[in-house]
Coordinates of C-alpha atoms and ligand atoms in Angstrom, one line a residue:
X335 CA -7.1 16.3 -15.9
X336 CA -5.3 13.2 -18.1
X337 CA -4.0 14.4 -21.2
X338 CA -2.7 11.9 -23.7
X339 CA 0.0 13.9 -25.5
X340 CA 0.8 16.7 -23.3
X341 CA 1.9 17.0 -19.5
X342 CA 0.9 20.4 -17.7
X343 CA 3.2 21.3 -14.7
X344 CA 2.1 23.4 -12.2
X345 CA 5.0 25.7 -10.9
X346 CA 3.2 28.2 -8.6
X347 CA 1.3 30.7 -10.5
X348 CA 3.1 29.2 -13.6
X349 CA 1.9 26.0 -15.7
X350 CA 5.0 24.7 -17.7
X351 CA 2.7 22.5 -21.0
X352 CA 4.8 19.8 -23.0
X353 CA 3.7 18.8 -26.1
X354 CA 4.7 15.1 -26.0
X355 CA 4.3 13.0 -28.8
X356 CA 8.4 13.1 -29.4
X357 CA 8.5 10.0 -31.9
X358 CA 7.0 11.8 -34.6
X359 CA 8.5 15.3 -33.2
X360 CA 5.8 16.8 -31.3
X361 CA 3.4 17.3 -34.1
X362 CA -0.1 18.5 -33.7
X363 CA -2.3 15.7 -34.6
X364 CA -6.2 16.4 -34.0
X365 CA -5.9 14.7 -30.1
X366 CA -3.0 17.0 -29.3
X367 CA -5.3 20.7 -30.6
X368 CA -7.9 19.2 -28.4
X369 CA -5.9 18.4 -25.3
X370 CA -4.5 22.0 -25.6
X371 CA -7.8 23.8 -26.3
X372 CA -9.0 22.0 -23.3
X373 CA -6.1 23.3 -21.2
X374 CA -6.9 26.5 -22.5
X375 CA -10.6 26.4 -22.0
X376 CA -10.2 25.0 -18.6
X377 CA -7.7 27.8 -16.6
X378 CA -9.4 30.8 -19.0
X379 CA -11.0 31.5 -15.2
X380 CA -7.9 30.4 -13.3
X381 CA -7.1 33.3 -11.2
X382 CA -4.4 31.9 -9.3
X383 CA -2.7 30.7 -13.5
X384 CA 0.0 34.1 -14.1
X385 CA 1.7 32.7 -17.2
X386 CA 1.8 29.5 -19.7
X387 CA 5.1 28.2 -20.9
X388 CA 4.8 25.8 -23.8
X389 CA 7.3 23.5 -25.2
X390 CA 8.0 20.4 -26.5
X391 CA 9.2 16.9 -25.2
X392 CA 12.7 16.0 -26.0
X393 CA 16.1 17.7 -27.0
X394 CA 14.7 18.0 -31.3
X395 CA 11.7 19.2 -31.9
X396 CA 9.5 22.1 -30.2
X397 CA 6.7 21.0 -32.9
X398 CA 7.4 20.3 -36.3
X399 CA 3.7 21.4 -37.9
X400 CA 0.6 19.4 -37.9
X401 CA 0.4 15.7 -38.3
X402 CA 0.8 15.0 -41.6
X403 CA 0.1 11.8 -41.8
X404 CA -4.0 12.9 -41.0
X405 CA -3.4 15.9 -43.3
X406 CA -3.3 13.3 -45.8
X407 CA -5.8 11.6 -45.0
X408 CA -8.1 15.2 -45.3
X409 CA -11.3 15.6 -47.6
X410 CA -12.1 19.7 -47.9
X411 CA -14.6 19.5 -45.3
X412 CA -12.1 17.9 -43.3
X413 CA -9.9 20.0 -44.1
X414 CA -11.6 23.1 -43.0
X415 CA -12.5 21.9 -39.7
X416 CA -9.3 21.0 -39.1
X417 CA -8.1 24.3 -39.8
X418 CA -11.0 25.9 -37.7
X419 CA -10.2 24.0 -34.6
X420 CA -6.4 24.9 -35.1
X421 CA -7.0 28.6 -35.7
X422 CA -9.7 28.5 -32.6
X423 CA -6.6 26.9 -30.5
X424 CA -4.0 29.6 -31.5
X425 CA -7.4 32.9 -30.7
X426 CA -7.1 31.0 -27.7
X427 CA -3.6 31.2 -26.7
X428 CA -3.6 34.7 -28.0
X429 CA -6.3 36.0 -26.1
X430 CA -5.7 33.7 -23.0
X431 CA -5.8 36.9 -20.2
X432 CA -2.1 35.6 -18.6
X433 CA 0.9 35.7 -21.4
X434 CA 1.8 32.4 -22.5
X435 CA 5.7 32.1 -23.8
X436 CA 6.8 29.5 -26.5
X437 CA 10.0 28.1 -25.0
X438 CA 11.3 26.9 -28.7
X439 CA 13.8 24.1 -28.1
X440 CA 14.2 22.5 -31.7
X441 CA 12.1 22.6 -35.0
X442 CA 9.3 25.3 -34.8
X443 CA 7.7 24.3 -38.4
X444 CA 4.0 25.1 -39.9
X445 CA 2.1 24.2 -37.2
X446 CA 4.5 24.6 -35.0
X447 CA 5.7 27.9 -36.6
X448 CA 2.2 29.2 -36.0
X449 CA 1.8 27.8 -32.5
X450 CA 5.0 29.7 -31.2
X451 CA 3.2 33.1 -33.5
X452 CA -0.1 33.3 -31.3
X453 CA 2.2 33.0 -28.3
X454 CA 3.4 36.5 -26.4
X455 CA 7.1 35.8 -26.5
X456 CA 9.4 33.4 -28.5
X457 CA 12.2 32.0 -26.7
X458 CA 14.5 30.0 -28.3
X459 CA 17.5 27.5 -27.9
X460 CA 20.5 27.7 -30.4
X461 CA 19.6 24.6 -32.1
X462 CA 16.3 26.1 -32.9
X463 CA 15.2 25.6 -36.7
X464 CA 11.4 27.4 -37.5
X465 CA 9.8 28.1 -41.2
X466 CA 6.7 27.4 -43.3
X467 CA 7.2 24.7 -44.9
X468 CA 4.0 23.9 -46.6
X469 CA 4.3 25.5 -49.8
X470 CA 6.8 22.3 -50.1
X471 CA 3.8 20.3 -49.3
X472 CA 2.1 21.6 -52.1
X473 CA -0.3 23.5 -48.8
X474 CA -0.8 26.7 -46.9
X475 CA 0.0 27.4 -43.8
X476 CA -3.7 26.9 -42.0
X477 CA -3.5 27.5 -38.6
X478 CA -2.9 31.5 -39.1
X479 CA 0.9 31.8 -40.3
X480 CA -0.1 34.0 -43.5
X481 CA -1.8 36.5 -41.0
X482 CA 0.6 36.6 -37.8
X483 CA 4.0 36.5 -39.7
X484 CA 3.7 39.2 -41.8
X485 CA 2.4 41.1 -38.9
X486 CA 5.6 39.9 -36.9
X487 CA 8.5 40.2 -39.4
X488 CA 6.9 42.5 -42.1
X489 CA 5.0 41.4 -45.2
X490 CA 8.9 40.9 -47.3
X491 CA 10.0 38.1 -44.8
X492 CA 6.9 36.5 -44.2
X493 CA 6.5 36.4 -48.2
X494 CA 10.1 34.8 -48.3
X495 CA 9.3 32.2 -45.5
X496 CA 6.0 31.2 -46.8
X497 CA 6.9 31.3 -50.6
X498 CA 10.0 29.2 -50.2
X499 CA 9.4 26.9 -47.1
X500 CA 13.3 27.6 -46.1
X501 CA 13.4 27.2 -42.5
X502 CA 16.0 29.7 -40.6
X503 CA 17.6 28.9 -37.6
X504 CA 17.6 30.6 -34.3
X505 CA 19.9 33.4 -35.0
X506 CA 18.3 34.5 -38.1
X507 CA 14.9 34.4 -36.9
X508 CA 16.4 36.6 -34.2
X509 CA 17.7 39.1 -36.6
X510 CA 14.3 39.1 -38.1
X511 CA 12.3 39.4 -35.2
X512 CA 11.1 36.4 -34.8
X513 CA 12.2 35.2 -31.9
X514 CA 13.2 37.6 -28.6
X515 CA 15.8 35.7 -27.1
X516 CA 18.0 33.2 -27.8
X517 CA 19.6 30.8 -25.2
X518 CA 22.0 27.3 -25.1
X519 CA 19.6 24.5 -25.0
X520 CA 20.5 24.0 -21.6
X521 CA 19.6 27.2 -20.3
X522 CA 16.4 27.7 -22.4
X523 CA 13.8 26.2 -20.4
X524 CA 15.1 28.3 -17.0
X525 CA 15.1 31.2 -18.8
X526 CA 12.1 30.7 -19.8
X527 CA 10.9 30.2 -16.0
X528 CA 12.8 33.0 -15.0
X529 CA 10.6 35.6 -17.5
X530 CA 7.6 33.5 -16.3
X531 CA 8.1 34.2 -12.8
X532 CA 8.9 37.7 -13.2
X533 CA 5.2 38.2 -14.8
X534 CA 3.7 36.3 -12.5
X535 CA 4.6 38.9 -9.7
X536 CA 2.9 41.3 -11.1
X537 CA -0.7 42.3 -11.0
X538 CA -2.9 40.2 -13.1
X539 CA -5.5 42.6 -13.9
X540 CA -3.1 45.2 -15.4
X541 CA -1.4 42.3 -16.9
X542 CA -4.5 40.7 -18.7
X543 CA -5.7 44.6 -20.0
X544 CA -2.1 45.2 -21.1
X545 CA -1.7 41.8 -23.3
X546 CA -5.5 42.5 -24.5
X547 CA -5.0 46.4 -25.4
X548 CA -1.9 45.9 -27.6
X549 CA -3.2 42.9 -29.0
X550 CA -6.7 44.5 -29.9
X551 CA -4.6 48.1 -30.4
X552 CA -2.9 46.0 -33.4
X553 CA -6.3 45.7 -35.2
X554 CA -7.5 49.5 -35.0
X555 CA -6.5 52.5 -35.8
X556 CA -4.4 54.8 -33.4
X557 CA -6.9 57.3 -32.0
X558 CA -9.0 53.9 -31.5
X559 CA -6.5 52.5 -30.1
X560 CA -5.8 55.1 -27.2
X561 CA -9.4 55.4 -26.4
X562 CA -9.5 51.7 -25.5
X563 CA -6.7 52.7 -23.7
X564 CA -7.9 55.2 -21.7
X565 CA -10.9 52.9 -20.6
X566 CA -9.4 50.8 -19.6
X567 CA -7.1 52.7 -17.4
X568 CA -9.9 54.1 -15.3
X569 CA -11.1 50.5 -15.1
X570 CA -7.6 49.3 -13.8
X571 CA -7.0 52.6 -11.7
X572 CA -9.9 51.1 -9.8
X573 CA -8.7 47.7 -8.4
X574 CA -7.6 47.1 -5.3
X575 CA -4.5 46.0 -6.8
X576 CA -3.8 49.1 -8.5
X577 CA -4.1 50.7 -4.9
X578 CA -1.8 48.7 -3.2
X579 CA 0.6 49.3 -5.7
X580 CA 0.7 52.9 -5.8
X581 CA 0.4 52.6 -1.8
X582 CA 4.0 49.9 -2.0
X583 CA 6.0 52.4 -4.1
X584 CA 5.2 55.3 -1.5
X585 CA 6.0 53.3 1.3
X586 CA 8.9 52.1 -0.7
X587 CA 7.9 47.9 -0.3
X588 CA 7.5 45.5 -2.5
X589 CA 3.5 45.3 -3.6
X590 CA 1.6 42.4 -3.0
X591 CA -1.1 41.8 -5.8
X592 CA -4.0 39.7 -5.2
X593 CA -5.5 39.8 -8.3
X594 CA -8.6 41.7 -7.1
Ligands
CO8_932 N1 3.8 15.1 -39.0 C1 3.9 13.8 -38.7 N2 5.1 13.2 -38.4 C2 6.2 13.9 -38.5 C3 6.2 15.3 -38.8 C4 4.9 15.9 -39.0 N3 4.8 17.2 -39.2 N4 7.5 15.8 -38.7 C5 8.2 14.7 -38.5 N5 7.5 13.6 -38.3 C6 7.9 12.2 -38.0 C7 8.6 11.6 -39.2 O1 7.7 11.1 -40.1 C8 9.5 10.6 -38.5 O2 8.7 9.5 -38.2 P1 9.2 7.9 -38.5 O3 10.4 7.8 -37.6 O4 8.0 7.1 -38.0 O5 9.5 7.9 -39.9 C9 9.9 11.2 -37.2 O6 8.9 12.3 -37.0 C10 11.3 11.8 -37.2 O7 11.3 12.7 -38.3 P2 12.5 12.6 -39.4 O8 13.0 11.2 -39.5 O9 12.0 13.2 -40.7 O10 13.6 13.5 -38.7 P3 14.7 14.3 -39.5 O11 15.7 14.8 -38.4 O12 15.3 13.6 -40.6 O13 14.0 15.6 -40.1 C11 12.4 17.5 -40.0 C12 13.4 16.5 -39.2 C13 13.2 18.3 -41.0 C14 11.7 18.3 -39.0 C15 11.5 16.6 -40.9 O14 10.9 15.6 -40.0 C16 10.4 17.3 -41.5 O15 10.6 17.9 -42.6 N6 9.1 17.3 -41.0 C17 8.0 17.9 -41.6 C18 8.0 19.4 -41.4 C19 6.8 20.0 -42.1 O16 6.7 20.0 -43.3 N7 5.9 20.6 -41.2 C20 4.7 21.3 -41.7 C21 3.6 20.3 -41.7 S1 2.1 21.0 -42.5 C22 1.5 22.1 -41.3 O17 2.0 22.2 -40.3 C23 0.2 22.8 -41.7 C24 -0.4 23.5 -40.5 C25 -1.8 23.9 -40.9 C26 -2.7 22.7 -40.9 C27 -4.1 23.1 -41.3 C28 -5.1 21.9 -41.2 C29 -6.0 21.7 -42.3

């Protein structure tokens, strides 16, 4: 597959994607959310795909929002579509059934922000800087920042973020919870492997129903949320993976998961 503005390497059962248009620090330009949908779109039935890790091109920017040079250029009907096919991009990621981690390795902002949001985990390197800066752009965020940040760092801090664009850098949005980890630049992008690989040992079924029941547990109420549960663990119970797992601890080996 050639892709114009991002590189996809395949490490095993883990696809490393770089956003690369590094001159104007990775920003999402209309191109870019189609080459990522596509990647998306194209491995949803990848079985042999156990975990995404996207970042950006270069030693600055992980993505610093969405190109606004064609924001400017937006009528409202524009606009909207715009905002559509970002939003569809970031359901994507967040329903993708393998975890996908944002390895954050400079500016995280608007876009960007929001791209590293719909991701499972946030890693990111000390010289990390993320916000949402489009209140200063006399904008919203568009691409689901007013929904996913208040559900990440509470409805105070995601008020604070949005309301004054400040961006915060990585040890702050540690402290707030908005990023998990926090590495030296250097050491960010192995890190990142290293959680990567670990996932991708384990089974992908339960993996895919674990990401999917606390992401659709989120929406619904408790008692809903524990009888998806529970449906899903008959479901899982009954793969030959889940056998072989149970069969590896008793015979005290490591399990091998096929994914079936
Ligand atoms: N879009 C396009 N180009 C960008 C962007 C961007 N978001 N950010 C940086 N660039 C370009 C600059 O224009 C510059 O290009 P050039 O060299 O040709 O002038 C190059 O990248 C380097 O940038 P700077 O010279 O500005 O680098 P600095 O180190 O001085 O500053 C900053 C770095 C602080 C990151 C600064 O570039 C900046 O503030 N960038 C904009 C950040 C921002 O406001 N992001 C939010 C954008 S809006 C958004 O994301 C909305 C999402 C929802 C959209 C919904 C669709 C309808």
């Amino acid at each position: 597959m050639d892709f114009k503005n991002i590189h996809v390497k395949r490490e095993g059962a883990v696809a490393v994607v770089t956003i690369d248009r590094e001159k104007a620090l990775n920003a999402l330009n209309a191109e870019t959310i189609a080459e990522l949908q596509q990647f998306f779109r194209s491995h949803w039935t990848d079985r042999e795909l156990h975990c995404v890790v996207i970042t950006g091109a270069g030693p600055k920017a992980f993505v610093a929002g969405a190109d606004i040079k064609e924001l400017s250029e937006l009528d409202v009907r524009g606009a909207t579509d715009t905002s559509m096919r970002g939003l569809y991009l970031m359901k994507s990621i967040e329903n993708f059934p393998c975890p996908v981690i944002a390895a954050i390795n400079g500016f995280a902002l608007g876009g960007g922000c929001e791209l590293a949001l719909a991701c499972d985990f946030r890693l990111a390197s000390e010289n990390a800087k993320l916000g949402q800066p489009e209140i200063n752009l006399g904008i919203i965020p568009g691409y689901g920042g007013t929904q996913r940040l208040a559900r990440l760092v509470g409805r105070g801090k995601a008020k604070e973020l949005i309301f004054t664009g400040d961006m915060v850098d990585a040890k702050e949005a540690h402290r707030i919870g908005l990023v998990d980890e926090v590495y030296p630049g250097d050491q960010l992008m192995d890190k990142a492997m290293e959680l990567a690989n670990k996932i991708a040992a384990k089974g992908p079924i339960a993996m895919a129903a674990a990401k999917e029941l606390i992401n659709r547990g989120l929406d619904v109420n408790l008692s809903a949320g524990c009888d998806l549960e529970k449906v899903n663990f008959g479901t899982v119970l009954a793969t030959a993976d889940s056998k072989e797992g149970l069969k590896a601890f008793m015979e005290k080996r490591k399990p091998e998961f096929k994914g079936e």
